[in-house]
Amino acid sequence: MPKTSARLLALLSLLQTRRDWPGALLAERLEVSPRTVRRDIDRLRELGYPIATFKGPDGGYRLDAGTELPPLLFDDEQAVALAIALQTAVTSGAGIEEAAARALNTVRQVMPARLRHRIDTLQVTAVERPAPRPAPQVGAEVIMALSAAVHSREVLRFDYAGSPPRRAEPHHLVMWGGRWYLVAWDLDREDWRTFRADRITPRIPAGPRFIPRELPGGTVAAFVAARFRGSDGSGDWPCRGEVILGLPAAVVSRYTREGVVEELGPDRCRLVLGSWSWTGLAAAVGRFDADIEVVGPAELKAAFAHLARRYADALR
């Protein structure tokens, strides 16, 4: 019996590693006869595992999705990865913190002692980046409804922050700055929009299926980054300026995420940077402890003058 139990676990582990397994290959990997494989498959089915049989020259077996979640089998690396993911779920903004904690406790209870010890020593504290206002929570049911609409490519009907019902073709569900957003083609306004998921109330039933449109920017990451840069929809910052700093380019580039840095010498570089406002841009450049030469435009020079007066007033 112990040998049979160990073989069942080995068979289950193999079935989870790939979609289709020819029966002869399973027998070879387990070092048993095809008849024994068939008996073991029947035992797993009795335990609730939905294993389908497929025919053909290499007929075999497939672990399908069923109506209930059967016991799962993880290797060491998968178990550790799952523990890390569940511990950091607090920053997802999806309102699943309690469910994630219960899932982690469930997984831990069925782990072998050696692996449970590794998980217990893995204490990850997920700390969200400070924000002016706490990011609103999004219900897991809303996340699942939006994801299903994106996957099935069905027109989404929804209420948005108390406004009249909207219709959109959902393309991507993304996270940006700790918040969930739906990237979609707004059918009423005939333009691309990013909708905050916490303001969406999906309506049932969904609309007809659609053929996905080409997303501007090439990738969803490029599209979302461009949308959050400029309020005018141009995909660029409203304010962009150029300065020369008395610092090596290698130093400046380490602290500049979206700026363009050009080396001009051992201790000089050119920096082109964007921001929401000219004053904000001047303040961003001023954080570098170095001499600054403003190349342009005039609005950036005026912003530096404005900050200089403000700082001088602060001294008095």
PDB file of C-alpha atoms in Angstrom:
ATOM      1  CA  MET A   1       0.000   0.000   0.000  1.00  0.00           C
ATOM      2  CA  PRO A   2       2.749   2.575   0.768  1.00  0.00           C
ATOM      3  CA  LYS A   3       4.265   1.773  -2.616  1.00  0.00           C
ATOM      4  CA  THR A   4       0.902   2.316  -4.310  1.00  0.00           C
ATOM      5  CA  SER A   5       0.354   5.626  -2.475  1.00  0.00           C
ATOM      6  CA  ALA A   6       3.790   6.902  -3.438  1.00  0.00           C
ATOM      7  CA  ARG A   7       3.153   5.902  -7.044  1.00  0.00           C
ATOM      8  CA  LEU A   8      -0.183   7.764  -7.067  1.00  0.00           C
ATOM      9  CA  LEU A   9       1.523  10.929  -5.852  1.00  0.00           C
ATOM     10  CA  ALA A  10       4.242  10.543  -8.486  1.00  0.00           C
ATOM     11  CA  LEU A  11       1.575  10.046 -11.164  1.00  0.00           C
ATOM     12  CA  LEU A  12      -0.338  13.119 -10.000  1.00  0.00           C
ATOM     13  CA  SER A  13       2.846  15.185 -10.043  1.00  0.00           C
ATOM     14  CA  LEU A  14       3.550  14.144 -13.640  1.00  0.00           C
ATOM     15  CA  LEU A  15       0.003  14.950 -14.766  1.00  0.00           C
ATOM     16  CA  GLN A  16       0.399  18.485 -13.414  1.00  0.00           C
ATOM     17  CA  THR A  17       3.600  19.223 -15.346  1.00  0.00           C
ATOM     18  CA  ARG A  18       2.167  19.037 -18.889  1.00  0.00           C
ATOM     19  CA  ARG A  19      -1.225  18.992 -20.573  1.00  0.00           C
ATOM     20  CA  ASP A  20      -1.188  15.621 -22.350  1.00  0.00           C
ATOM     21  CA  TRP A  21       0.613  12.471 -21.253  1.00  0.00           C
ATOM     22  CA  PRO A  22       0.750   9.391 -23.527  1.00  0.00           C
ATOM     23  CA  GLY A  23      -0.027   6.282 -21.507  1.00  0.00           C
ATOM     24  CA  ALA A  24       3.127   4.496 -22.637  1.00  0.00           C
ATOM     25  CA  LEU A  25       5.291   7.427 -21.552  1.00  0.00           C
ATOM     26  CA  LEU A  26       3.644   7.517 -18.116  1.00  0.00           C
ATOM     27  CA  ALA A  27       4.276   3.811 -17.701  1.00  0.00           C
ATOM     28  CA  GLU A  28       7.912   4.312 -18.677  1.00  0.00           C
ATOM     29  CA  ARG A  29       8.414   7.216 -16.269  1.00  0.00           C
ATOM     30  CA  LEU A  30       6.802   5.312 -13.367  1.00  0.00           C
ATOM     31  CA  GLU A  31       8.474   2.035 -14.318  1.00  0.00           C
ATOM     32  CA  VAL A  32       5.181   0.116 -14.303  1.00  0.00           C
ATOM     33  CA  SER A  33       2.956  -1.517 -16.904  1.00  0.00           C
ATOM     34  CA  PRO A  34       0.286   0.400 -18.889  1.00  0.00           C
ATOM     35  CA  ARG A  35      -2.317  -1.704 -17.040  1.00  0.00           C
ATOM     36  CA  THR A  36      -1.027  -0.410 -13.693  1.00  0.00           C
ATOM     37  CA  VAL A  37      -1.215   3.155 -15.015  1.00  0.00           C
ATOM     38  CA  ARG A  38      -4.862   2.599 -15.960  1.00  0.00           C
ATOM     39  CA  ARG A  39      -5.665   1.299 -12.477  1.00  0.00           C
ATOM     40  CA  ASP A  40      -3.889   4.239 -10.844  1.00  0.00           C
ATOM     41  CA  ILE A  41      -5.780   6.680 -13.056  1.00  0.00           C
ATOM     42  CA  ASP A  42      -9.052   5.119 -11.883  1.00  0.00           C
ATOM     43  CA  ARG A  43      -7.935   5.513  -8.246  1.00  0.00           C
ATOM     44  CA  LEU A  44      -7.191   9.202  -8.779  1.00  0.00           C
ATOM     45  CA  ARG A  45     -10.595   9.674 -10.379  1.00  0.00           C
ATOM     46  CA  GLU A  46     -12.227   8.120  -7.322  1.00  0.00           C
ATOM     47  CA  LEU A  47     -10.374  10.720  -5.215  1.00  0.00           C
ATOM     48  CA  GLY A  48     -11.949  13.527  -7.236  1.00  0.00           C
ATOM     49  CA  TYR A  49      -9.301  14.284  -9.831  1.00  0.00           C
ATOM     50  CA  PRO A  50     -10.896  15.009 -13.239  1.00  0.00           C
ATOM     51  CA  ILE A  51      -8.596  12.996 -15.503  1.00  0.00           C
ATOM     52  CA  ALA A  52      -9.728  12.721 -19.111  1.00  0.00           C
ATOM     53  CA  THR A  53      -8.676  10.081 -21.615  1.00  0.00           C
ATOM     54  CA  PHE A  54      -7.742  11.098 -25.147  1.00  0.00           C
ATOM     55  CA  LYS A  55      -7.463   8.769 -28.112  1.00  0.00           C
ATOM     56  CA  GLY A  56      -5.044   8.602 -31.007  1.00  0.00           C
ATOM     57  CA  PRO A  57      -1.703   7.024 -31.909  1.00  0.00           C
ATOM     58  CA  ASP A  58      -0.293   8.273 -28.591  1.00  0.00           C
ATOM     59  CA  GLY A  59      -3.501   7.963 -26.585  1.00  0.00           C
ATOM     60  CA  GLY A  60      -3.159   8.916 -22.969  1.00  0.00           C
ATOM     61  CA  TYR A  61      -4.426  11.092 -20.158  1.00  0.00           C
ATOM     62  CA  ARG A  62      -5.028  14.744 -19.319  1.00  0.00           C
ATOM     63  CA  LEU A  63      -5.709  16.419 -15.961  1.00  0.00           C
ATOM     64  CA  ASP A  64      -8.710  18.664 -16.650  1.00  0.00           C
ATOM     65  CA  ALA A  65     -10.554  21.244 -14.584  1.00  0.00           C
ATOM     66  CA  GLY A  66     -13.498  19.900 -12.616  1.00  0.00           C
ATOM     67  CA  THR A  67     -16.410  21.257 -10.617  1.00  0.00           C
ATOM     68  CA  GLU A  68     -14.481  21.029  -7.348  1.00  0.00           C
ATOM     69  CA  LEU A  69     -10.904  21.792  -6.363  1.00  0.00           C
ATOM     70  CA  PRO A  70      -9.138  18.502  -5.596  1.00  0.00           C
ATOM     71  CA  PRO A  71      -6.002  18.236  -3.464  1.00  0.00           C
ATOM     72  CA  LEU A  72      -2.995  19.773  -5.198  1.00  0.00           C
ATOM     73  CA  LEU A  73       0.620  18.718  -5.235  1.00  0.00           C
ATOM     74  CA  PHE A  74       3.449  21.276  -5.268  1.00  0.00           C
ATOM     75  CA  ASP A  75       7.163  20.776  -5.503  1.00  0.00           C
ATOM     76  CA  ASP A  76       9.460  22.696  -3.131  1.00  0.00           C
ATOM     77  CA  GLU A  77      10.021  25.660  -5.432  1.00  0.00           C
ATOM     78  CA  GLN A  78       6.316  26.004  -6.213  1.00  0.00           C
ATOM     79  CA  ALA A  79       5.422  25.909  -2.521  1.00  0.00           C
ATOM     80  CA  VAL A  80       7.918  28.655  -1.656  1.00  0.00           C
ATOM     81  CA  ALA A  81       6.739  30.796  -4.585  1.00  0.00           C
ATOM     82  CA  LEU A  82       3.134  30.352  -3.476  1.00  0.00           C
ATOM     83  CA  ALA A  83       3.974  31.378   0.092  1.00  0.00           C
ATOM     84  CA  ILE A  84       5.721  34.536  -1.097  1.00  0.00           C
ATOM     85  CA  ALA A  85       2.814  35.451  -3.368  1.00  0.00           C
ATOM     86  CA  LEU A  86       0.252  34.941  -0.611  1.00  0.00           C
ATOM     87  CA  GLN A  87       2.239  36.996   1.916  1.00  0.00           C
ATOM     88  CA  THR A  88       2.547  39.926  -0.492  1.00  0.00           C
ATOM     89  CA  ALA A  89      -1.124  39.807  -1.553  1.00  0.00           C
ATOM     90  CA  VAL A  90      -1.831  42.605   0.956  1.00  0.00           C
ATOM     91  CA  THR A  91      -0.541  45.145  -1.592  1.00  0.00           C
ATOM     92  CA  SER A  92      -2.734  43.903  -4.436  1.00  0.00           C
ATOM     93  CA  GLY A  93      -5.621  46.248  -3.649  1.00  0.00           C
ATOM     94  CA  ALA A  94      -8.070  43.466  -4.530  1.00  0.00           C
ATOM     95  CA  GLY A  95      -9.523  43.033  -1.032  1.00  0.00           C
ATOM     96  CA  ILE A  96      -8.226  39.460  -0.691  1.00  0.00           C
ATOM     97  CA  GLU A  97      -5.977  39.892   2.357  1.00  0.00           C
ATOM     98  CA  GLU A  98      -8.026  37.640   4.661  1.00  0.00           C
ATOM     99  CA  ALA A  99      -8.513  34.988   1.981  1.00  0.00           C
ATOM    100  CA  ALA A 100      -4.781  35.022   1.220  1.00  0.00           C
ATOM    101  CA  ALA A 101      -3.934  34.529   4.906  1.00  0.00           C
ATOM    102  CA  ARG A 102      -6.330  31.569   5.140  1.00  0.00           C
ATOM    103  CA  ALA A 103      -4.913  30.058   1.951  1.00  0.00           C
ATOM    104  CA  LEU A 104      -1.369  30.346   3.284  1.00  0.00           C
ATOM    105  CA  ASN A 105      -2.388  28.634   6.515  1.00  0.00           C
ATOM    106  CA  THR A 106      -4.088  25.829   4.564  1.00  0.00           C
ATOM    107  CA  VAL A 107      -1.040  25.264   2.376  1.00  0.00           C
ATOM    108  CA  ARG A 108       1.263  25.301   5.399  1.00  0.00           C
ATOM    109  CA  GLN A 109      -0.718  22.623   7.262  1.00  0.00           C
ATOM    110  CA  VAL A 110      -0.300  20.019   4.511  1.00  0.00           C
ATOM    111  CA  MET A 111       3.391  20.660   3.887  1.00  0.00           C
ATOM    112  CA  PRO A 112       6.048  18.195   5.029  1.00  0.00           C
ATOM    113  CA  ALA A 113       7.976  19.255   8.116  1.00  0.00           C
ATOM    114  CA  ARG A 114      11.158  20.170   6.236  1.00  0.00           C
ATOM    115  CA  LEU A 115       9.244  22.465   3.862  1.00  0.00           C
ATOM    116  CA  ARG A 116       7.030  23.901   6.609  1.00  0.00           C
ATOM    117  CA  HIS A 117      10.186  24.991   8.405  1.00  0.00           C
ATOM    118  CA  ARG A 118      11.362  26.869   5.309  1.00  0.00           C
ATOM    119  CA  ILE A 119       8.000  28.610   4.980  1.00  0.00           C
ATOM    120  CA  ASP A 120       7.963  29.568   8.676  1.00  0.00           C
ATOM    121  CA  THR A 121      11.362  31.238   8.326  1.00  0.00           C
ATOM    122  CA  LEU A 122      10.082  33.157   5.301  1.00  0.00           C
ATOM    123  CA  GLN A 123       8.523  36.208   6.921  1.00  0.00           C
ATOM    124  CA  VAL A 124       7.773  38.795   4.244  1.00  0.00           C
ATOM    125  CA  THR A 125       6.353  42.140   5.336  1.00  0.00           C
ATOM    126  CA  ALA A 126       4.531  43.736   2.422  1.00  0.00           C
ATOM    127  CA  VAL A 127       4.613  47.509   2.797  1.00  0.00           C
ATOM    128  CA  GLU A 128       2.747  49.670   0.340  1.00  0.00           C
ATOM    129  CA  ARG A 129       4.394  52.783  -1.023  1.00  0.00           C
ATOM    130  CA  PRO A 130       3.174  55.855   0.890  1.00  0.00           C
ATOM    131  CA  ALA A 131       0.495  57.713  -1.011  1.00  0.00           C
ATOM    132  CA  PRO A 132      -1.315  61.030  -0.399  1.00  0.00           C
ATOM    133  CA  ARG A 133      -4.517  59.022  -0.053  1.00  0.00           C
ATOM    134  CA  PRO A 134      -5.019  55.304   0.583  1.00  0.00           C
ATOM    135  CA  ALA A 135      -5.731  53.390  -2.598  1.00  0.00           C
ATOM    136  CA  PRO A 136      -9.390  52.271  -2.654  1.00  0.00           C
ATOM    137  CA  GLN A 137     -10.040  48.556  -2.397  1.00  0.00           C
ATOM    138  CA  VAL A 138     -11.578  46.670  -5.302  1.00  0.00           C
ATOM    139  CA  GLY A 139     -13.788  43.694  -4.608  1.00  0.00           C
ATOM    140  CA  ALA A 140     -12.484  40.361  -5.833  1.00  0.00           C
ATOM    141  CA  GLU A 141     -15.781  39.774  -7.619  1.00  0.00           C
ATOM    142  CA  VAL A 142     -15.260  42.952  -9.663  1.00  0.00           C
ATOM    143  CA  ILE A 143     -11.707  41.916 -10.558  1.00  0.00           C
ATOM    144  CA  MET A 144     -12.968  38.502 -11.687  1.00  0.00           C
ATOM    145  CA  ALA A 145     -15.825  40.016 -13.711  1.00  0.00           C
ATOM    146  CA  LEU A 146     -13.502  42.426 -15.523  1.00  0.00           C
ATOM    147  CA  SER A 147     -10.938  39.695 -16.149  1.00  0.00           C
ATOM    148  CA  ALA A 148     -13.627  37.420 -17.564  1.00  0.00           C
ATOM    149  CA  ALA A 149     -14.817  40.150 -19.939  1.00  0.00           C
ATOM    150  CA  VAL A 150     -11.248  40.760 -21.129  1.00  0.00           C
ATOM    151  CA  HIS A 151     -10.657  37.038 -21.643  1.00  0.00           C
ATOM    152  CA  SER A 152     -13.931  36.360 -23.463  1.00  0.00           C
ATOM    153  CA  ARG A 153     -13.674  39.586 -25.521  1.00  0.00           C
ATOM    154  CA  GLU A 154     -17.242  40.586 -24.739  1.00  0.00           C
ATOM    155  CA  VAL A 155     -18.516  44.170 -24.604  1.00  0.00           C
ATOM    156  CA  LEU A 156     -18.698  45.279 -20.979  1.00  0.00           C
ATOM    157  CA  ARG A 157     -21.765  47.134 -19.708  1.00  0.00           C
ATOM    158  CA  PHE A 158     -21.181  48.946 -16.431  1.00  0.00           C
ATOM    159  CA  ASP A 159     -22.013  51.884 -14.196  1.00  0.00           C
ATOM    160  CA  TYR A 160     -19.083  54.207 -13.568  1.00  0.00           C
ATOM    161  CA  ALA A 161     -18.973  56.331 -10.425  1.00  0.00           C
ATOM    162  CA  GLY A 162     -22.687  57.049 -10.551  1.00  0.00           C
ATOM    163  CA  SER A 163     -22.695  58.112 -14.202  1.00  0.00           C
ATOM    164  CA  PRO A 164     -25.122  56.693 -16.786  1.00  0.00           C
ATOM    165  CA  PRO A 165     -24.407  53.138 -18.006  1.00  0.00           C
ATOM    166  CA  ARG A 166     -21.270  52.832 -20.143  1.00  0.00           C
ATOM    167  CA  ARG A 167     -20.326  50.398 -22.909  1.00  0.00           C
ATOM    168  CA  ALA A 168     -16.715  49.495 -23.641  1.00  0.00           C
ATOM    169  CA  GLU A 169     -14.549  46.841 -25.244  1.00  0.00           C
ATOM    170  CA  PRO A 170     -12.278  45.656 -22.389  1.00  0.00           C
ATOM    171  CA  HIS A 171      -8.702  44.929 -23.448  1.00  0.00           C
ATOM    172  CA  HIS A 172      -6.478  44.788 -20.353  1.00  0.00           C
ATOM    173  CA  LEU A 173      -6.750  44.849 -16.560  1.00  0.00           C
ATOM    174  CA  VAL A 174      -3.658  46.519 -15.084  1.00  0.00           C
ATOM    175  CA  MET A 175      -2.259  47.871 -11.827  1.00  0.00           C
ATOM    176  CA  TRP A 176      -0.656  51.314 -11.662  1.00  0.00           C
ATOM    177  CA  GLY A 177       0.447  53.034  -8.481  1.00  0.00           C
ATOM    178  CA  GLY A 178      -1.405  50.545  -6.282  1.00  0.00           C
ATOM    179  CA  ARG A 179      -4.706  50.932  -8.153  1.00  0.00           C
ATOM    180  CA  TRP A 180      -6.523  48.678 -10.616  1.00  0.00           C
ATOM    181  CA  TYR A 181      -7.458  50.092 -14.026  1.00  0.00           C
ATOM    182  CA  LEU A 182      -9.376  48.733 -16.991  1.00  0.00           C
ATOM    183  CA  VAL A 183      -7.938  49.669 -20.389  1.00  0.00           C
ATOM    184  CA  ALA A 184     -10.848  49.695 -22.834  1.00  0.00           C
ATOM    185  CA  TRP A 185     -12.233  51.195 -26.026  1.00  0.00           C
ATOM    186  CA  ASP A 186     -15.168  53.417 -25.031  1.00  0.00           C
ATOM    187  CA  LEU A 187     -17.916  52.705 -27.580  1.00  0.00           C
ATOM    188  CA  ASP A 188     -19.896  55.849 -26.733  1.00  0.00           C
ATOM    189  CA  ARG A 189     -16.939  58.243 -26.935  1.00  0.00           C
ATOM    190  CA  GLU A 190     -15.102  56.255 -29.632  1.00  0.00           C
ATOM    191  CA  ASP A 191     -11.738  56.561 -27.910  1.00  0.00           C
ATOM    192  CA  TRP A 192      -9.393  54.658 -25.619  1.00  0.00           C
ATOM    193  CA  ARG A 193      -9.996  55.110 -21.888  1.00  0.00           C
ATOM    194  CA  THR A 194      -8.498  53.939 -18.597  1.00  0.00           C
ATOM    195  CA  PHE A 195     -11.285  53.297 -16.067  1.00  0.00           C
ATOM    196  CA  ARG A 196     -10.595  52.945 -12.347  1.00  0.00           C
ATOM    197  CA  ALA A 197     -11.788  49.491 -11.333  1.00  0.00           C
ATOM    198  CA  ASP A 198     -12.965  50.646  -7.895  1.00  0.00           C
ATOM    199  CA  ARG A 199     -15.524  52.910  -9.631  1.00  0.00           C
ATOM    200  CA  ILE A 200     -16.869  50.185 -11.921  1.00  0.00           C
ATOM    201  CA  THR A 201     -20.074  48.258 -11.220  1.00  0.00           C
ATOM    202  CA  PRO A 202     -20.459  45.595 -13.952  1.00  0.00           C
ATOM    203  CA  ARG A 203     -23.912  45.001 -15.420  1.00  0.00           C
ATOM    204  CA  ILE A 204     -25.326  41.638 -16.465  1.00  0.00           C
ATOM    205  CA  PRO A 205     -25.562  40.314 -19.106  1.00  0.00           C
ATOM    206  CA  ALA A 206     -22.483  41.267 -21.084  1.00  0.00           C
ATOM    207  CA  GLY A 207     -22.687  42.531 -24.642  1.00  0.00           C
ATOM    208  CA  PRO A 208     -21.674  40.853 -27.892  1.00  0.00           C
ATOM    209  CA  ARG A 209     -18.202  39.597 -28.673  1.00  0.00           C
ATOM    210  CA  PHE A 210     -15.773  41.941 -30.430  1.00  0.00           C
ATOM    211  CA  ILE A 211     -12.557  41.805 -32.425  1.00  0.00           C
ATOM    212  CA  PRO A 212      -9.771  43.449 -30.404  1.00  0.00           C
ATOM    213  CA  ARG A 213      -8.453  46.751 -31.739  1.00  0.00           C
ATOM    214  CA  GLU A 214      -4.779  47.600 -31.963  1.00  0.00           C
ATOM    215  CA  LEU A 215      -3.685  49.329 -28.785  1.00  0.00           C
ATOM    216  CA  PRO A 216      -1.797  52.639 -29.252  1.00  0.00           C
ATOM    217  CA  GLY A 217       1.813  52.488 -28.159  1.00  0.00           C
ATOM    218  CA  GLY A 218       2.288  48.841 -29.086  1.00  0.00           C
ATOM    219  CA  THR A 219       2.117  47.398 -25.557  1.00  0.00           C
ATOM    220  CA  VAL A 220      -0.247  47.917 -22.664  1.00  0.00           C
ATOM    221  CA  ALA A 221       2.665  49.087 -20.476  1.00  0.00           C
ATOM    222  CA  ALA A 222       3.643  51.790 -22.986  1.00  0.00           C
ATOM    223  CA  PHE A 223       0.010  52.851 -23.417  1.00  0.00           C
ATOM    224  CA  VAL A 224      -0.701  53.179 -19.681  1.00  0.00           C
ATOM    225  CA  ALA A 225       2.580  54.994 -18.999  1.00  0.00           C
ATOM    226  CA  ALA A 226       1.816  57.461 -21.779  1.00  0.00           C
ATOM    227  CA  ARG A 227      -1.726  58.049 -20.524  1.00  0.00           C
ATOM    228  CA  PHE A 228      -0.521  58.904 -17.047  1.00  0.00           C
ATOM    229  CA  ARG A 229       2.216  61.223 -18.291  1.00  0.00           C
ATOM    230  CA  GLY A 230       0.201  63.849 -20.098  1.00  0.00           C
ATOM    231  CA  SER A 231      -3.268  65.151 -19.347  1.00  0.00           C
ATOM    232  CA  ASP A 232      -3.648  66.298 -22.945  1.00  0.00           C
ATOM    233  CA  GLY A 233      -3.521  62.741 -24.289  1.00  0.00           C
ATOM    234  CA  SER A 234      -0.340  63.407 -26.285  1.00  0.00           C
ATOM    235  CA  GLY A 235       1.546  60.665 -24.465  1.00  0.00           C
ATOM    236  CA  ASP A 236       4.189  63.107 -23.230  1.00  0.00           C
ATOM    237  CA  TRP A 237       4.655  65.215 -20.130  1.00  0.00           C
ATOM    238  CA  PRO A 238       2.939  68.615 -20.242  1.00  0.00           C
ATOM    239  CA  CYS A 239       6.269  70.222 -19.296  1.00  0.00           C
ATOM    240  CA  ARG A 240       9.687  69.134 -20.553  1.00  0.00           C
ATOM    241  CA  GLY A 241      12.982  70.944 -20.063  1.00  0.00           C
ATOM    242  CA  GLU A 242      16.717  70.612 -20.542  1.00  0.00           C
ATOM    243  CA  VAL A 243      19.496  71.397 -18.076  1.00  0.00           C
ATOM    244  CA  ILE A 244      23.219  70.796 -17.632  1.00  0.00           C
ATOM    245  CA  LEU A 245      24.273  69.381 -14.275  1.00  0.00           C
ATOM    246  CA  GLY A 246      27.680  69.385 -12.642  1.00  0.00           C
ATOM    247  CA  LEU A 247      27.578  65.648 -11.996  1.00  0.00           C
ATOM    248  CA  PRO A 248      28.750  62.534 -13.866  1.00  0.00           C
ATOM    249  CA  ALA A 249      26.140  61.006 -16.156  1.00  0.00           C
ATOM    250  CA  ALA A 250      26.465  57.671 -14.355  1.00  0.00           C
ATOM    251  CA  VAL A 251      25.370  59.277 -11.090  1.00  0.00           C
ATOM    252  CA  VAL A 252      22.395  61.148 -12.548  1.00  0.00           C
ATOM    253  CA  SER A 253      21.122  58.162 -14.541  1.00  0.00           C
ATOM    254  CA  ARG A 254      20.808  56.067 -11.372  1.00  0.00           C
ATOM    255  CA  TYR A 255      18.180  58.463 -10.003  1.00  0.00           C
ATOM    256  CA  THR A 256      16.337  59.284 -13.218  1.00  0.00           C
ATOM    257  CA  ARG A 257      13.646  56.845 -14.292  1.00  0.00           C
ATOM    258  CA  GLU A 258      12.302  58.513 -17.441  1.00  0.00           C
ATOM    259  CA  GLY A 259      14.819  61.258 -18.151  1.00  0.00           C
ATOM    260  CA  VAL A 260      17.415  61.237 -20.927  1.00  0.00           C
ATOM    261  CA  VAL A 261      20.992  61.651 -19.667  1.00  0.00           C
ATOM    262  CA  GLU A 262      23.910  62.542 -21.969  1.00  0.00           C
ATOM    263  CA  GLU A 263      27.522  62.593 -20.828  1.00  0.00           C
ATOM    264  CA  LEU A 264      29.344  65.879 -21.540  1.00  0.00           C
ATOM    265  CA  GLY A 265      32.503  65.200 -19.538  1.00  0.00           C
ATOM    266  CA  PRO A 266      33.818  63.514 -16.420  1.00  0.00           C
ATOM    267  CA  ASP A 267      31.699  65.715 -14.146  1.00  0.00           C
ATOM    268  CA  ARG A 268      29.067  67.220 -16.480  1.00  0.00           C
ATOM    269  CA  CYS A 269      25.985  65.833 -18.172  1.00  0.00           C
ATOM    270  CA  ARG A 270      22.883  66.953 -20.017  1.00  0.00           C
ATOM    271  CA  LEU A 271      19.485  65.988 -18.560  1.00  0.00           C
ATOM    272  CA  VAL A 272      16.160  66.170 -20.421  1.00  0.00           C
ATOM    273  CA  LEU A 273      13.266  65.577 -18.042  1.00  0.00           C
ATOM    274  CA  GLY A 274       9.478  65.932 -17.972  1.00  0.00           C
ATOM    275  CA  SER A 275       6.932  66.714 -15.263  1.00  0.00           C
ATOM    276  CA  TRP A 276       3.360  67.818 -14.650  1.00  0.00           C
ATOM    277  CA  SER A 277       4.339  71.439 -14.009  1.00  0.00           C
ATOM    278  CA  TRP A 278       7.312  73.752 -14.543  1.00  0.00           C
ATOM    279  CA  THR A 279       7.680  74.287 -10.814  1.00  0.00           C
ATOM    280  CA  GLY A 280       7.599  70.536 -10.240  1.00  0.00           C
ATOM    281  CA  LEU A 281      10.222  70.067 -12.950  1.00  0.00           C
ATOM    282  CA  ALA A 282      12.516  72.685 -11.398  1.00  0.00           C
ATOM    283  CA  ALA A 283      12.125  71.043  -7.991  1.00  0.00           C
ATOM    284  CA  ALA A 284      12.936  67.617  -9.474  1.00  0.00           C
ATOM    285  CA  VAL A 285      16.156  68.965 -11.005  1.00  0.00           C
ATOM    286  CA  GLY A 286      17.027  70.803  -7.789  1.00  0.00           C
ATOM    287  CA  ARG A 287      17.197  67.565  -5.810  1.00  0.00           C
ATOM    288  CA  PHE A 288      20.543  66.833  -7.453  1.00  0.00           C
ATOM    289  CA  ASP A 289      23.296  68.330  -5.289  1.00  0.00           C
ATOM    290  CA  ALA A 290      25.074  70.020  -8.184  1.00  0.00           C
ATOM    291  CA  ASP A 291      25.431  73.253 -10.148  1.00  0.00           C
ATOM    292  CA  ILE A 292      22.598  73.742 -12.642  1.00  0.00           C
ATOM    293  CA  GLU A 293      22.630  75.469 -16.024  1.00  0.00           C
ATOM    294  CA  VAL A 294      19.187  75.831 -17.610  1.00  0.00           C
ATOM    295  CA  VAL A 295      19.255  75.285 -21.359  1.00  0.00           C
ATOM    296  CA  GLY A 296      15.537  75.854 -21.820  1.00  0.00           C
ATOM    297  CA  PRO A 297      12.780  76.597 -22.227  1.00  0.00           C
ATOM    298  CA  ALA A 298      12.054  80.009 -20.730  1.00  0.00           C
ATOM    299  CA  GLU A 299       9.249  78.567 -18.598  1.00  0.00           C
ATOM    300  CA  LEU A 300      11.757  76.373 -16.766  1.00  0.00           C
ATOM    301  CA  LYS A 301      14.019  79.372 -16.055  1.00  0.00           C
ATOM    302  CA  ALA A 302      11.019  81.261 -14.691  1.00  0.00           C
ATOM    303  CA  ALA A 303      10.153  78.279 -12.461  1.00  0.00           C
ATOM    304  CA  PHE A 304      13.672  78.284 -10.991  1.00  0.00           C
ATOM    305  CA  ALA A 305      13.346  82.013 -10.299  1.00  0.00           C
ATOM    306  CA  HIS A 306       9.984  81.416  -8.625  1.00  0.00           C
ATOM    307  CA  LEU A 307      11.448  78.695  -6.399  1.00  0.00           C
ATOM    308  CA  ALA A 308      14.461  80.887  -5.568  1.00  0.00           C
ATOM    309  CA  ARG A 309      12.169  83.630  -4.275  1.00  0.00           C
ATOM    310  CA  ARG A 310      10.112  81.111  -2.320  1.00  0.00           C
ATOM    311  CA  TYR A 311      13.205  79.582  -0.699  1.00  0.00           C
ATOM    312  CA  ALA A 312      14.572  83.040   0.112  1.00  0.00           C
ATOM    313  CA  ASP A 313      11.284  83.921   1.797  1.00  0.00           C
ATOM    314  CA  ALA A 314      11.488  80.701   3.773  1.00  0.00           C
ATOM    315  CA  LEU A 315      14.898  81.776   5.144  1.00  0.00           C
ATOM    316  CA  ARG A 316      13.414  85.012   6.428  1.00  0.00           C
TER     317      ARG A 316
END
